Structure formats: C-alpha cells, structure tokens
XYZ file of C-alpha atoms in Angstrom:
739
model
C 0.000 0.000 0.000
C 1.218 3.528 -0.775
C 2.703 5.429 2.109
C 2.018 9.097 2.722
C 2.594 11.692 5.437
C -1.206 12.121 5.458
C -1.899 8.460 6.126
C -2.593 9.027 9.834
C -5.514 11.254 8.887
C -7.092 8.650 6.606
C -9.774 6.168 7.632
C -9.378 2.426 6.885
C -12.171 0.248 5.465
C -12.143 -3.423 4.424
C -14.604 -5.696 2.683
C -15.514 -7.668 -0.419
C -16.329 -5.985 -3.730
C -20.035 -6.637 -4.203
C -20.742 -4.623 -7.383
C -18.642 -2.593 -9.799
C -21.092 0.219 -10.562
C -18.780 2.135 -12.915
C -15.272 1.642 -14.279
C -13.236 3.822 -16.664
C -10.788 1.665 -18.612
C -8.590 4.625 -19.554
C -7.726 5.963 -16.118
C -8.996 3.311 -13.690
C -11.595 5.526 -12.020
C -14.216 3.262 -10.406
C -17.363 3.386 -8.319
C -18.008 0.197 -6.341
C -20.230 -1.193 -3.624
C -18.159 -2.803 -0.874
C -19.688 -5.344 1.500
C -18.105 -4.567 4.872
C -20.404 -6.801 6.912
C -23.274 -9.134 6.217
C -25.989 -7.012 4.648
C -24.019 -3.745 5.106
C -22.551 -1.937 2.098
C -20.668 1.294 1.453
C -19.902 3.073 -1.837
C -16.245 3.622 -2.730
C -15.010 6.028 -5.434
C -11.540 6.717 -6.765
C -8.747 5.442 -9.015
C -8.984 1.646 -8.624
C -7.898 -0.145 -11.814
C -8.491 -3.903 -12.226
C -11.244 -4.076 -9.640
C -13.482 -7.150 -9.921
C -16.458 -8.382 -7.952
C -15.567 -10.874 -5.244
C -12.144 -9.422 -4.453
C -11.177 -8.487 -0.923
C -10.299 -4.808 -0.727
C -8.500 -2.872 1.991
C -8.682 0.878 1.417
C -7.857 4.128 3.149
C -9.555 7.420 2.423
C -12.107 9.949 3.616
C -15.869 10.239 3.754
C -17.506 12.728 1.403
C -21.144 13.708 0.906
C -22.191 13.677 -2.750
C -25.079 16.090 -3.494
C -26.948 13.402 -5.452
C -25.693 10.043 -4.176
C -25.095 10.922 -0.550
C -22.335 9.565 1.648
C -19.402 7.995 -0.236
C -15.894 6.877 0.664
C -13.188 8.584 -1.409
C -10.285 6.134 -1.774
C -6.750 7.508 -1.549
C -4.788 4.261 -1.127
C -5.797 0.623 -1.431
C -4.658 -2.982 -1.745
C -6.620 -5.998 -2.838
C -6.502 -9.779 -2.640
C -7.996 -12.559 -4.689
C -11.011 -14.135 -2.970
C -10.367 -17.228 -0.854
C -13.783 -18.753 -0.083
C -15.686 -20.797 -2.666
C -18.599 -18.350 -2.723
C -16.282 -15.368 -3.270
C -14.333 -17.239 -5.973
C -17.606 -18.065 -7.737
C -18.695 -14.414 -7.595
C -15.320 -13.270 -8.891
C -15.224 -15.666 -11.851
C -18.930 -15.104 -12.623
C -18.267 -11.367 -13.015
C -16.256 -12.141 -16.167
C -13.098 -10.844 -14.539
C -11.219 -13.521 -16.503
C -11.812 -13.502 -20.246
C -13.412 -16.749 -21.392
C -15.193 -17.492 -18.104
C -18.842 -16.556 -17.655
C -21.325 -17.467 -14.921
C -22.032 -21.005 -16.242
C -18.368 -21.910 -16.733
C -17.513 -20.334 -13.365
C -20.076 -22.563 -11.653
C -18.623 -25.689 -13.269
C -15.063 -24.775 -12.292
C -15.914 -24.012 -8.659
C -18.166 -27.084 -8.364
C -15.251 -29.294 -9.488
C -12.219 -27.588 -7.909
C -13.633 -25.518 -5.034
C -11.104 -23.359 -3.189
C -8.325 -24.672 -5.477
C -9.925 -23.162 -8.594
C -7.348 -20.397 -8.987
C -4.433 -22.817 -8.606
C -5.936 -25.079 -11.280
C -6.527 -22.190 -13.688
C -2.965 -20.917 -13.249
C -0.948 -24.129 -13.005
C -3.064 -27.001 -14.402
C -5.173 -25.589 -17.257
C -5.417 -29.035 -18.881
C -7.659 -30.120 -15.991
C -10.198 -27.538 -17.111
C -10.550 -29.393 -20.421
C -12.345 -32.187 -18.588
C -15.288 -29.851 -17.983
C -18.176 -29.533 -20.477
C -17.748 -26.658 -22.931
C -14.002 -26.150 -22.336
C -11.602 -27.388 -25.004
C -7.894 -27.705 -24.366
C -7.291 -24.597 -26.506
C -9.837 -22.592 -24.537
C -8.401 -23.842 -21.245
C -4.940 -22.667 -22.297
C -6.301 -19.237 -23.284
C -8.104 -18.902 -19.933
C -4.911 -19.773 -18.082
C -2.839 -17.289 -20.079
C -5.378 -14.539 -19.455
C -5.435 -15.298 -15.716
C -1.633 -15.291 -15.466
C -1.468 -11.989 -17.371
C -3.934 -10.461 -14.904
C -2.017 -11.898 -12.000
C 1.156 -10.365 -13.411
C -0.553 -7.010 -13.681
C -1.808 -7.282 -10.121
C 1.700 -8.049 -8.950
C 3.100 -5.084 -10.857
C 0.349 -2.823 -9.507
C 1.045 -3.951 -5.950
C 4.789 -3.347 -6.375
C 4.347 0.054 -7.996
C 1.730 1.050 -5.448
C 4.538 1.523 -2.934
C 6.000 4.332 -5.018
C 3.388 5.944 -7.260
C -0.308 6.461 -7.908
C -2.525 3.986 -9.711
C -2.556 5.964 -12.970
C 1.240 5.884 -13.246
C 1.291 2.222 -12.219
C -1.062 1.378 -15.086
C 1.289 3.180 -17.490
C 4.211 1.158 -16.134
C 2.405 -2.116 -16.758
C 1.343 -1.065 -20.250
C 4.959 -0.164 -21.063
C 6.748 -3.210 -19.640
C 4.109 -5.882 -19.015
C 4.659 -8.616 -16.450
C 8.424 -8.057 -16.593
C 8.016 -4.563 -15.128
C 9.230 -5.437 -11.632
C 12.452 -7.037 -12.879
C 13.052 -4.141 -15.279
C 12.542 -1.548 -12.542
C 14.788 -3.383 -10.091
C 17.505 -3.612 -12.713
C 17.261 0.091 -13.662
C 14.658 2.240 -11.870
C 15.715 5.243 -13.958
C 14.049 3.749 -17.001
C 10.833 5.065 -15.415
C 11.742 8.728 -15.932
C 12.877 7.926 -19.449
C 9.830 5.965 -20.581
C 6.837 6.763 -18.336
C 4.979 10.056 -18.670
C 4.438 11.701 -15.304
C 7.416 10.080 -13.561
C 10.390 12.398 -13.233
C 13.958 11.876 -12.132
C 13.257 12.726 -8.482
C 10.674 9.964 -8.105
C 12.767 7.432 -10.005
C 15.695 8.403 -7.771
C 13.658 7.762 -4.612
C 12.662 4.351 -5.938
C 16.281 3.560 -6.781
C 17.487 4.554 -3.318
C 14.797 2.413 -1.675
C 16.012 -0.522 -3.791
C 19.557 0.046 -2.607
C 21.210 1.447 -5.744
C 24.421 3.305 -4.989
C 24.622 7.067 -5.289
C 27.300 6.761 -7.990
C 25.586 3.939 -9.891
C 26.267 4.552 -13.628
C 22.565 4.441 -14.511
C 21.808 7.061 -11.870
C 24.443 9.445 -13.176
C 23.347 8.941 -16.794
C 19.724 9.638 -15.837
C 20.828 12.680 -13.843
C 22.709 14.099 -16.828
C 19.638 13.643 -19.048
C 17.510 15.237 -16.313
C 19.896 18.218 -16.228
C 19.584 18.616 -19.990
C 15.791 18.454 -19.851
C 15.101 20.608 -16.823
C 18.066 22.972 -16.690
C 18.203 23.420 -20.449
C 14.903 22.716 -22.193
C 12.590 24.005 -19.455
C 14.546 27.290 -19.417
C 14.330 27.745 -23.168
C 17.833 26.492 -24.000
C 18.430 24.166 -26.935
C 21.885 23.151 -25.677
C 24.110 23.761 -22.673
C 27.855 24.438 -22.617
C 29.427 21.166 -21.509
C 31.277 22.673 -18.551
C 28.124 24.354 -17.194
C 26.011 21.231 -17.678
C 28.536 18.956 -15.930
C 28.838 21.340 -12.975
C 25.050 21.412 -12.505
C 24.726 17.617 -12.896
C 27.550 16.861 -10.471
C 26.018 19.157 -7.840
C 22.545 17.682 -8.329
C 23.763 14.092 -8.069
C 26.440 14.749 -5.423
C 29.068 12.985 -7.506
C 32.399 14.111 -8.908
C 32.718 16.127 -12.110
C 34.745 13.246 -13.577
C 31.891 10.801 -12.963
C 29.410 13.193 -14.582
C 31.777 13.641 -17.550
C 32.107 9.884 -17.963
C 28.310 9.516 -18.051
C 28.035 12.371 -20.568
C 30.601 10.703 -22.835
C 28.707 7.414 -22.632
C 25.440 9.153 -23.577
C 27.157 10.837 -26.525
C 28.513 7.451 -27.630
C 24.998 5.980 -27.359
C 23.543 8.817 -29.448
C 21.260 10.149 -26.693
C 23.308 13.337 -26.461
C 25.063 15.245 -29.220
C 28.246 17.206 -28.592
C 29.525 19.887 -30.974
C 32.226 22.538 -30.901
C 30.570 25.918 -31.281
C 31.590 29.442 -30.406
C 34.915 28.300 -28.969
C 33.431 25.801 -26.502
C 32.014 22.290 -26.343
C 28.199 22.287 -26.369
C 25.868 19.424 -25.464
C 22.440 18.872 -27.029
C 19.704 16.360 -26.486
C 19.751 14.510 -29.787
C 16.283 15.607 -30.914
C 17.115 19.312 -30.498
C 20.355 19.059 -32.472
C 18.458 17.290 -35.233
C 15.739 19.970 -35.096
C 18.172 22.874 -35.497
C 20.068 21.211 -38.347
C 16.751 20.341 -40.028
C 15.627 23.972 -39.846
C 18.872 25.201 -41.390
C 19.032 22.648 -44.198
C 15.349 22.866 -45.163
C 15.334 26.674 -45.245
C 18.416 26.545 -47.464
C 16.641 24.113 -49.792
C 13.492 26.253 -49.989
C 15.532 29.337 -50.786
C 17.550 27.625 -53.519
C 14.770 25.673 -55.243
C 11.967 28.264 -55.376
C 11.994 30.164 -58.704
C 12.043 33.969 -58.305
C 9.535 36.155 -60.101
C 10.591 38.862 -62.562
C 10.841 42.291 -60.916
C 8.960 43.929 -63.789
C 6.052 41.530 -63.425
C 5.964 42.190 -59.684
C 5.777 45.959 -60.220
C 2.870 45.501 -62.636
C 1.093 43.228 -60.136
C 1.392 45.881 -57.438
C 0.141 48.664 -59.735
C -2.827 46.519 -60.777
C -3.770 45.795 -57.134
C -3.496 49.446 -56.159
C -5.840 50.385 -59.023
C -8.254 47.518 -58.419
C -8.587 47.972 -54.639
C -8.063 51.731 -54.417
C -4.933 51.281 -52.317
C -1.626 53.040 -52.125
C 1.173 50.906 -50.694
C 4.001 52.596 -48.830
C 7.514 52.134 -50.291
C 8.518 49.639 -47.582
C 5.316 47.664 -48.115
C 6.037 47.473 -51.845
C 9.529 46.320 -51.028
C 8.158 43.618 -48.720
C 5.736 42.352 -51.399
C 8.531 42.308 -53.984
C 10.896 40.532 -51.609
C 8.328 37.809 -50.835
C 7.839 37.141 -54.558
C 11.553 37.032 -55.308
C 12.598 34.670 -52.508
C 11.759 31.171 -51.378
C 12.130 32.303 -47.745
C 11.344 35.793 -46.497
C 11.044 37.232 -42.986
C 8.710 40.137 -42.254
C 9.007 41.758 -38.854
C 7.643 44.900 -37.264
C 5.654 46.240 -34.359
C 1.940 47.018 -34.164
C 0.454 49.407 -36.704
C 3.260 48.986 -39.252
C 1.121 47.294 -41.901
C 2.024 43.597 -41.702
C -1.599 42.556 -42.246
C -1.885 44.793 -45.323
C 1.090 42.987 -46.838
C -0.405 39.568 -46.065
C -3.644 40.544 -47.820
C -1.690 41.784 -50.839
C 0.323 38.578 -51.070
C -2.816 36.452 -50.822
C -4.215 38.356 -53.823
C -0.993 38.051 -55.827
C -0.384 34.375 -55.170
C -4.068 33.609 -55.663
C -4.050 35.326 -59.057
C -1.112 33.110 -60.039
C -3.164 30.012 -59.217
C -1.007 29.043 -56.256
C -2.478 27.259 -53.229
C -1.903 29.239 -50.021
C -1.799 28.098 -46.391
C -2.050 30.547 -43.498
C -1.064 29.323 -40.037
C -0.128 30.480 -36.544
C 1.126 28.745 -33.394
C -2.068 29.095 -31.324
C -5.785 28.873 -31.925
C -6.338 32.480 -30.877
C -3.580 33.732 -33.187
C -4.965 31.684 -36.087
C -8.473 33.017 -35.453
C -7.189 36.596 -35.394
C -5.260 35.983 -38.621
C -8.418 34.647 -40.294
C -10.455 37.663 -39.199
C -7.807 40.144 -40.378
C -7.255 38.564 -43.801
C -10.699 37.010 -44.447
C -8.824 33.857 -45.423
C -8.840 30.604 -43.450
C -5.897 30.221 -41.077
C -5.108 27.089 -39.099
C -2.963 26.313 -36.126
C 0.342 24.737 -37.096
C -0.744 21.570 -35.269
C -3.896 21.360 -37.364
C -2.044 22.194 -40.589
C 0.363 19.321 -39.896
C -2.519 16.978 -38.952
C -1.343 15.930 -35.524
C -1.837 12.226 -34.833
C -3.301 11.329 -31.447
C -2.909 7.551 -31.687
C -0.015 7.505 -29.213
C -0.492 8.977 -25.751
C 3.195 9.396 -25.041
C 4.575 10.257 -28.459
C 2.120 12.272 -30.558
C 3.374 13.018 -34.037
C 2.341 14.783 -37.208
C 0.877 12.938 -40.171
C 2.310 15.591 -42.465
C 6.082 15.192 -42.592
C 8.950 14.563 -45.001
C 7.188 11.392 -46.190
C 3.772 13.033 -46.559
C 4.357 16.600 -47.730
C 1.803 19.382 -47.583
C 0.171 20.266 -50.903
C 0.213 24.073 -50.726
C 2.596 26.244 -52.754
C 2.801 29.200 -50.362
C 2.977 29.220 -46.550
C 2.360 32.432 -44.599
C 3.100 31.901 -40.901
C 2.168 34.563 -38.339
C 3.431 35.084 -34.754
C 6.701 33.340 -35.615
C 8.343 34.635 -32.430
C 6.189 32.091 -30.565
C 7.357 29.076 -32.589
C 9.873 26.907 -30.767
C 12.634 24.822 -32.328
C 10.828 21.484 -32.553
C 7.610 22.911 -34.029
C 9.553 24.903 -36.628
C 11.465 21.774 -37.631
C 8.227 19.784 -37.918
C 6.659 22.504 -40.083
C 9.634 22.727 -42.418
C 9.853 18.959 -42.842
C 6.331 18.981 -44.270
C 6.827 21.832 -46.796
C 7.588 20.623 -50.303
C 10.663 21.890 -52.178
C 9.705 24.734 -54.479
C 7.137 26.194 -52.096
C 7.491 29.708 -50.716
C 7.660 30.492 -46.998
C 6.866 33.860 -45.425
C 7.601 34.125 -41.702
C 5.905 37.051 -39.947
C 6.444 38.167 -36.393
C 7.637 40.770 -33.942
C 11.194 39.938 -32.917
C 11.014 42.377 -29.996
C 8.392 40.307 -28.198
C 9.234 37.608 -25.694
C 10.684 34.439 -27.222
C 8.765 31.171 -27.454
C 7.701 29.352 -24.300
C 9.369 26.220 -25.664
C 13.124 25.962 -26.240
C 14.778 28.058 -28.906
C 14.722 31.607 -30.228
C 13.949 30.803 -33.829
C 12.766 34.119 -35.276
C 15.523 36.150 -33.644
C 18.175 33.601 -34.708
C 16.958 33.687 -38.317
C 17.108 37.478 -38.394
C 20.472 37.576 -36.622
C 22.004 35.107 -39.077
C 21.457 37.596 -41.952
C 21.103 34.644 -44.336
C 17.539 35.202 -45.536
C 15.780 38.240 -46.941
C 14.373 40.236 -44.024
C 12.128 43.281 -44.108
C 11.657 45.263 -40.909
C 8.665 47.603 -40.911
C 9.187 50.668 -38.745
C 6.747 53.274 -40.034
C 3.550 53.516 -37.991
C 0.660 54.440 -40.277
C -1.511 57.465 -39.576
C -4.630 55.612 -38.450
C -2.597 53.395 -36.134
C -0.658 56.379 -34.805
C -3.899 57.768 -33.383
C -3.881 54.891 -30.902
C -1.916 55.564 -27.737
C -1.586 51.793 -27.300
C 0.471 51.642 -30.484
C 2.480 54.828 -29.962
C 3.262 53.867 -26.357
C 4.239 50.357 -27.464
C 6.749 51.786 -29.928
C 8.022 54.224 -27.300
C 8.589 51.366 -24.861
C 10.365 49.330 -27.526
C 12.629 52.286 -28.300
C 13.543 52.700 -24.626
C 11.361 55.769 -24.136
C 8.848 56.206 -21.325
C 5.189 55.811 -22.313
C 2.637 58.593 -21.965
C 0.789 57.892 -18.715
C -1.144 61.120 -18.128
C -3.679 60.998 -20.957
C -7.307 60.589 -19.879
C -8.973 60.593 -23.302
C -7.373 57.721 -25.138
C -7.161 53.925 -25.234
C -4.202 53.783 -22.803
C -4.752 54.550 -19.115
C -2.596 54.543 -16.012
C -4.151 54.129 -12.556
C -1.554 54.863 -9.826
C -1.484 52.553 -6.821
C 1.340 51.849 -4.392
C 1.000 48.528 -2.578
C 0.447 45.132 -4.197
C -2.783 44.760 -2.230
C -4.113 48.129 -3.480
C -3.190 47.124 -7.031
C -5.037 43.817 -6.730
C -8.166 45.414 -5.259
C -8.202 48.061 -8.012
C -7.870 45.395 -10.707
C -10.847 43.543 -9.215
C -12.874 46.758 -9.021
C -12.103 47.619 -12.649
C -13.234 44.171 -13.816
C -16.355 43.901 -11.711
C -17.629 47.479 -11.375
C -15.885 50.375 -13.057
C -15.487 49.113 -16.632
C -18.959 47.455 -16.861
C -20.541 50.604 -15.397
C -18.830 52.813 -17.993
C -18.900 50.598 -21.088
C -21.673 48.094 -20.359
C -21.623 44.516 -19.126
C -20.662 43.204 -22.571
C -17.098 44.424 -21.952
C -16.623 41.717 -19.326
C -16.055 38.877 -21.791
C -13.243 40.819 -23.467
C -11.233 41.746 -20.362
C -7.967 39.918 -19.728
C -5.738 40.601 -16.735
C -2.078 40.012 -17.632
C 0.569 40.091 -14.931
C 4.355 39.598 -14.917
C 4.486 36.745 -12.403
C 2.528 34.026 -10.670
C 3.747 35.231 -7.265
C 2.795 38.097 -4.972
C -0.501 39.760 -4.081
C -0.833 40.959 -7.692
C 0.453 37.727 -9.262
C -1.771 35.259 -11.072
C -2.347 32.921 -8.117
C -3.645 35.608 -5.745
C -5.461 37.559 -8.475
C -7.263 34.494 -9.787
C -8.580 33.717 -6.307
C -9.699 37.330 -5.839
C -11.255 37.647 -9.297
C -13.091 34.331 -8.986
C -14.559 35.542 -5.692
C -15.485 38.872 -7.290
C -16.689 37.780 -10.743
C -17.968 34.248 -10.123
C -18.890 33.805 -6.453
C -20.479 30.598 -5.125
C -24.170 30.095 -5.804
C -26.823 27.472 -5.259
C -27.080 27.003 -9.018
C -23.308 26.559 -9.489
C -21.648 23.213 -8.909
C -18.004 23.218 -7.948
C -15.104 20.863 -7.340
C -12.120 21.397 -5.062
C -8.780 20.385 -6.554
C -5.962 20.892 -4.067
C -6.139 24.499 -2.837
C -8.236 25.585 -5.843
C -11.998 25.454 -6.294
C -13.193 25.032 -9.870
C -16.726 26.373 -10.318
C -19.236 26.433 -13.137
C -18.765 29.720 -14.967
C -15.037 29.934 -14.199
C -12.609 31.175 -16.824
C -9.845 28.574 -17.132
C -6.715 27.810 -19.139
C -5.198 24.538 -20.343
C -1.610 24.555 -19.046
C -0.064 21.688 -21.026
C -0.547 20.110 -24.419
C -3.044 17.252 -24.262
C -3.313 15.530 -27.618
C -5.940 13.022 -26.492
C -8.823 15.161 -25.220
C -11.758 14.923 -27.593
C -13.870 17.960 -28.441
C -16.932 18.732 -30.503
C -17.841 21.923 -32.320
C -21.021 22.158 -34.353
C -21.156 18.441 -34.971
C -17.474 18.238 -35.930
C -15.239 16.119 -33.708
C -11.561 16.652 -33.075
C -8.730 15.947 -30.663
C -6.309 18.079 -28.732
C -6.452 21.008 -26.336
C -3.181 22.872 -26.118
C -1.117 24.847 -23.646
C -2.541 28.365 -23.381
C -6.046 27.603 -24.691
C -8.615 29.567 -22.642
C -12.179 28.432 -21.999
C -15.136 28.583 -19.617
C -16.417 25.779 -17.380
C -19.964 25.102 -18.561
C -20.832 22.133 -16.332
C -19.470 20.023 -13.481
C -20.999 16.549 -13.211
C -20.176 15.312 -9.729
C -21.662 11.857 -10.223
C -19.755 11.188 -13.463
C -16.746 13.118 -12.049
C -16.508 15.181 -15.214
C -15.939 18.854 -16.054
C -17.212 20.257 -19.368
C -15.239 23.197 -20.794
C -16.083 25.449 -23.729
C -12.973 26.567 -25.632
C -14.414 29.138 -28.070
C -17.060 26.678 -29.226
C -14.993 23.500 -28.852
C -16.686 21.524 -26.092
C -14.333 19.199 -24.211
C -14.900 16.902 -21.225
C -12.281 16.392 -18.491
C -12.554 13.681 -15.873
C -11.511 14.641 -12.365
C -8.101 12.939 -12.748
C -7.225 15.512 -15.446
C -7.978 18.642 -13.446
C -4.268 19.244 -12.849
C -4.158 20.368 -16.501
C -6.494 23.317 -15.808
C -5.999 26.514 -13.875
C -7.955 29.730 -13.523
C -7.416 32.290 -16.283
C -9.012 35.457 -14.920
C -5.350 36.521 -14.722
C -2.555 35.003 -16.809
C 1.160 35.664 -17.061
C 2.536 37.697 -19.946
C 4.287 34.571 -21.236
C 0.968 32.701 -21.385
C -0.664 35.609 -23.250
C 1.735 35.431 -26.206
C 0.077 35.071 -29.573
C -3.259 36.306 -28.269
C -5.009 39.655 -28.439
C -7.790 40.789 -26.129
C -10.186 43.747 -26.467
C -9.182 45.060 -23.031
C -5.973 44.329 -21.129
C -5.413 45.223 -17.468
C -1.766 45.063 -16.447
C -0.725 45.195 -12.759
C 2.641 46.942 -12.387
C 4.386 46.137 -9.108
C 7.968 45.649 -7.852
C 9.388 42.203 -8.557
C 12.576 40.529 -9.713
C 14.432 42.455 -12.473
C 14.591 39.175 -14.390
C 10.889 39.584 -15.181
C 10.412 43.344 -15.092
C 11.950 43.936 -18.513
C 11.292 46.183 -21.490
C 10.248 43.392 -23.853
C 7.891 41.905 -21.244
C 6.130 45.289 -20.891
C 6.102 45.695 -24.682
C 4.636 42.204 -25.167
C 1.932 42.838 -22.561
C 0.878 46.210 -24.000
C 0.684 44.832 -27.550
C -1.816 42.170 -26.439
C -4.529 44.868 -26.247
C -6.801 45.642 -29.200
C -8.984 48.483 -27.878
C -7.846 49.456 -24.399
C -4.965 48.876 -21.990
C -5.005 49.895 -18.340
C -1.822 49.873 -16.259
C -2.466 49.698 -12.511
C 0.412 50.337 -10.152
C 3.584 52.354 -9.833
C 5.006 54.759 -12.408
C 8.562 54.160 -11.154
C 8.189 50.442 -11.914
C 6.987 51.277 -15.445
C 10.084 53.446 -15.919
C 12.296 50.718 -14.487
C 10.905 48.170 -16.928
C 11.566 50.496 -19.875
C 15.134 51.053 -18.650
C 15.725 47.315 -18.129
C 16.561 46.041 -21.609
C 17.831 42.770 -20.221
C 17.414 39.951 -22.729
C 17.040 36.480 -21.283
C 20.036 34.415 -22.379
C 19.110 31.361 -24.403
C 21.673 28.887 -25.621
C 20.708 28.226 -29.232
C 22.862 27.090 -32.144
C 20.642 27.920 -35.112
C 22.300 31.237 -35.975
C 25.762 29.622 -35.836
C 24.660 26.660 -37.988
C 23.085 28.950 -40.584
C 26.147 31.187 -40.838
C 28.551 28.261 -40.906
C 26.681 26.186 -43.492
C 24.995 28.799 -45.675
C-alpha cells in the first residue's frame, strides 16, 4: 500500500467488492459497492484499476457527501486480494473478470475444484478441459489470461509503494509482467519511458532498492535530467558542456569526472550530441540538435529551389492591385511584397500598426491570381483566429495544418512530414516569435521543395515558451531576406496603445497622463491596493462605464505568478469577485483551488488526447494556453465540461491538474493572443521579469484598451531594463557556418 505523510488522517475500510457500478478503462476511475459486513454496504469512489467483484479490498480514504448520491468513501490508497472462499471465488469468476469465463463456466469450475480453482486455472489448465464446454485450446487461453492479470496485479502492488494507480497502469502497459524485474535492474528507465514520472521519483525508488549514489545508470539519468530541466525548461536548446557537468555533479552529489564519464557514454549511445561551437564544447539532447540542423538545411533548400519572379512583373502586379482595390502601398510595403515574390524564404518583422496585415492581404491576392495554393497558419488557436479575421482567409494552427496524430499517448506526431508533404505552394506563418525549435522543424519537414515560406512576427516580443529563439536567430544570421517595418501608419498612430508600445520598444517612457485615449494609467502603491483596483475595474468600473458586454473581453495580464498581484492571488480574488459561489453553481475542489461552473480557465499543457466537438465536428487536442469557460461540473460522473471558443471538451476529475484559472494570466501565457481590453498590474518584482520586452509584449496584447495599474517608477524601471534572457541556441551559428 502507498505510504504518505497524510496516512494518519485517513480512515481504513475493508470488505468484499459486491458490485462494480462504474469503471473507466482509460484511467482506472471506479465506483463500487463494498460489502463490509453481512448485509451492510458502502460506496467507494476513486482510481482503482483492475477491480473485480468478489475481491477483498483494503482501502484508506475519507468520507464525502455527494449532493446526489449521498455519503461515499473517497479512496486515496488501497490494496486488494484474490477471494479465498468458494462463494467469493464463484462471484469473482462469474463477473467475467477472466476472459473466457462466464457465470455457467464459473459454476462448473468451482463445483469441481472448489477453493483450489485459482491454482488449477494458473498451473493445471489441462484439468479444465475435462469440464463440459471447455476445449484444451480454450483452457490454455483462460490460463494465459489469468496469469497476465495476475502479473498485472503483482506489478500494480509493487508500484503502489512508489506511485499512484494511474502511473502504475502506465508502467504495466509499457513493460508488461516483466516490469518489476526491469525496474529493479534500472529504476531510472521510469523517468525515461513513463509520462508523469520524473527523475526525483525514479531516484527515490532507486534509493529504496539500494542502488548506490554513484551507480552509472543514476548518473546517466541525472545528466539527461539536467539537460531536460536545466536546459529545455529554461528555453535552452543546448548547454555548454562545462556548465552542464557542474550542474549535474552538484545535483547528483558525484564528482565532475563521474558526470563527464556519463556524458561521454550518452554521446557514444547517441542520446546526447556534442559539438564545438563558439569556442566551446556544447551538449544537445539529440532531438534538439536534429531539429536545429533540419531547420537550417530545409530553409536553405526552400531558398535555392523556389523560382524567383521577374521584378517587372511584380511591379505591374502591385500597380494593378493598387488600381483595383483603391490602395496606395508605402515604399517599404512594396519592397516587402517584392521581396516575398523574389525569394523562397522571407522574414517580415515589425511592431503594431506597421502594416504587416496589409502585406499579407496583398500577397494572398498576388499568389491567388497566379493560381497558387496558399496556407495561413499560426502557433495558437487564438492567433490563427485573429489571422483569419484580419485577412478574411482561413488560417489554421500549425498543429492542425500538420494533422497531428493522437494515436499515441506518449509520443504524438504529425501525419504531415517529409514522407507526406503538404500540398500548398505558399505558406504564410504569423506570430513566428512564438514558434519553438521542434515545431519549426516539424513545419519545415512537411513543406515541399519549391514552395514559398513567409515568416511574420515581432522579434522584440518575448521568445517562445518552448526551447529556442527561432525568429531572432533567423534574423540575426542575416542569411535570408528580411524586411523590418518601422513606419507607424496614420490611423494606427492615433492609438496611444500603439504609440506607447513603440516608445517602450525604443527605450522611451510611455505617456501615462492621458485621460482621453485607449491607454490609461491608474496609480497605486501597494500590491494589495493594485489587486483590489484590478478587481474593481473588472467587476464594477469598466462594466458601469462601457456596459456589461465588456466583461467577456477583459484579460488581466501580470508579470508573475507570485505576490498579491500575481496570477495565483489575483485568480482567487477575481473568482470571488466575478464568479462567487451560488446554489445554481456546482463546484469541485482540486488541491487548494476550487473550480466552479462559470469559471474562466486555461489549459496549461498540451493534451493531444482530449476529444472535443464543435457544431457536430469532432476533433482531438487542447493545447497549452487555450482559454475556456467551465460550462458544467458533473459530480456523479466526475466530469468537467469546458467550452474553448465553441470547442466543447470533457475532463474527468483525474485531469484537473491540466487546468488553472485564467481570470489573470502571465505575460508569457498571453503570447500570440489579443484581447479587447488588457489590465496590467505593475508592481515591484525581480528584475529578471520586469523587462522592457515583457512590458512591450503585454501592452501589444490589447486591441482596444490597456489599463496599467500600479507604480510609475516600476513602469520606468521596466523600460530602462533592456535585459534579454540568455538562451543557448545554435541555429544562428549553424546557418552562418553552413549557408
């Protein structure tokens, strides 16, 4: 049975499984009736995979009162045993717990072999062939099925000492009945192969099994862990070898020589890749080295193979469009259109109001008139939707464009790749600053030689959440044609949001005193005053001035999760203010958080398996950063229904860790999205976050109105702090070296 520091506060129960009322094969969630005494039953709920009627169950948990079904026992930990008495064995086998045995066959087996029935099934299957209706082949199949189940039970019991039931099921699915031997031989295979099990847990298991601190497998796993969590999770694509070894040696409490030996072994095995770059040795996880080299080589191919258009023809195209649509393109816009038509790869960058969308529309017209198929795409659903609305041309997420395959839970992949190329002739990709190294490599693999690629983005925004700094590296390499738009057009210049954004980006202080514009500053001193003002703006002041319809378009964006004006505290305050408890609202507590019907929530990790429906169309996948509203909480089915802009998805209670409140989100999470109204708390925090490009990114999320709440000196400090987060990436070096 699992051990826990909370175990002394749990209540034990024991009995025989009378009825399995409900069982979810995917995650093991079950509802059962447990007979604890003759004629006395209790209802148990929780993650209990492989539960069958007739089994003896010992469980620990807590009593809860369900609003519909009354008093139930919520199981936290449990162990089970095969039934021992003839009546319990008969009930167990009659429940079809063993494939091939139904109630009639179960009766015959128990009548003949009594309490020895399980021993006969496992060790003497040929004896079963003496019974009516059981051939020798069927007897063998029954025995194999029983032994497989017994193996799974053994694995579940072993794993139950170290992990939850959901992870234990994954372990059995990955390794089968040999799981225990595999884990004992190398516990660190768990953090390599099993989703949800990290190095720390695998390390605890290894120590409990007596593996030495300097065991080679431990050090190898620790080096990989360092690469994943000190490199990838911080946006790095590689780490300098000396830095990586120092971190790994400290983490593992081993010598630098031992860490270096493990690194060399991983390089020899092909799990790590080591290259000399910038005067030092650099270590990559293999997949990231392959991704960067793929990006470089495929961009080179696209540039070389795509035939350029004649400059005279391009000029005539532009003149024709200006006459047909009554437009007058600025010189830099004409240059951008010309550049896109003359190159296989072109980068278009610029801040808000500089005319990027106008250029996209022009290129759609030009390429369309040439009979070329065009694909528009962006990294997120919100960005793709905004692109569609601005261009009146369908835009997809990159995941949808590449037709992500959900058949594998642990290793989702794209159907469109180098072996199944996309059909389109032109690819226009927006919000490229958000695209990380692996997604860019996947996109480029699927683009056919001869196609044109236009990458659009704002290089002054924050880099991608995932590892890499692709757009900035491409621009810095100076290998591909790049147009930077700087002129702010007259209509856009009337917006203080846009003029202040450009001021911030140029290192100049924004205008904070204006009262008749779309950019407002509300001075407050303490974090608590800032938080209360934000709540008042959302709940009272803005709806009173602009009408209640403004509520759905307000997004609070804050620099950090921490502090009284960070996302954690603000989400609790805004939920209380905007969506308080009510008799008509069901809710579910998950850890310290209460999820309530009507709550605004965000998906915080990619989940490729969640099914959704929209207008009769079914699909899969809800991704990191998607924002929705909880429409229903079904306590009996333990299910939460969420509406993501019309995509209706159902989460069971075991998946609630993937959701968090989104009344307030961090600036990083807001990337790629625009909101009608943005409220930005400005409060003292670490200089690492209070930077110029973070403030610039936050301000440019607003379409109609931005309100800064806080301290003017912090605003000035952010403008002055042009600190760029260091990311170790090799793409610029590879491009310059090879191209």
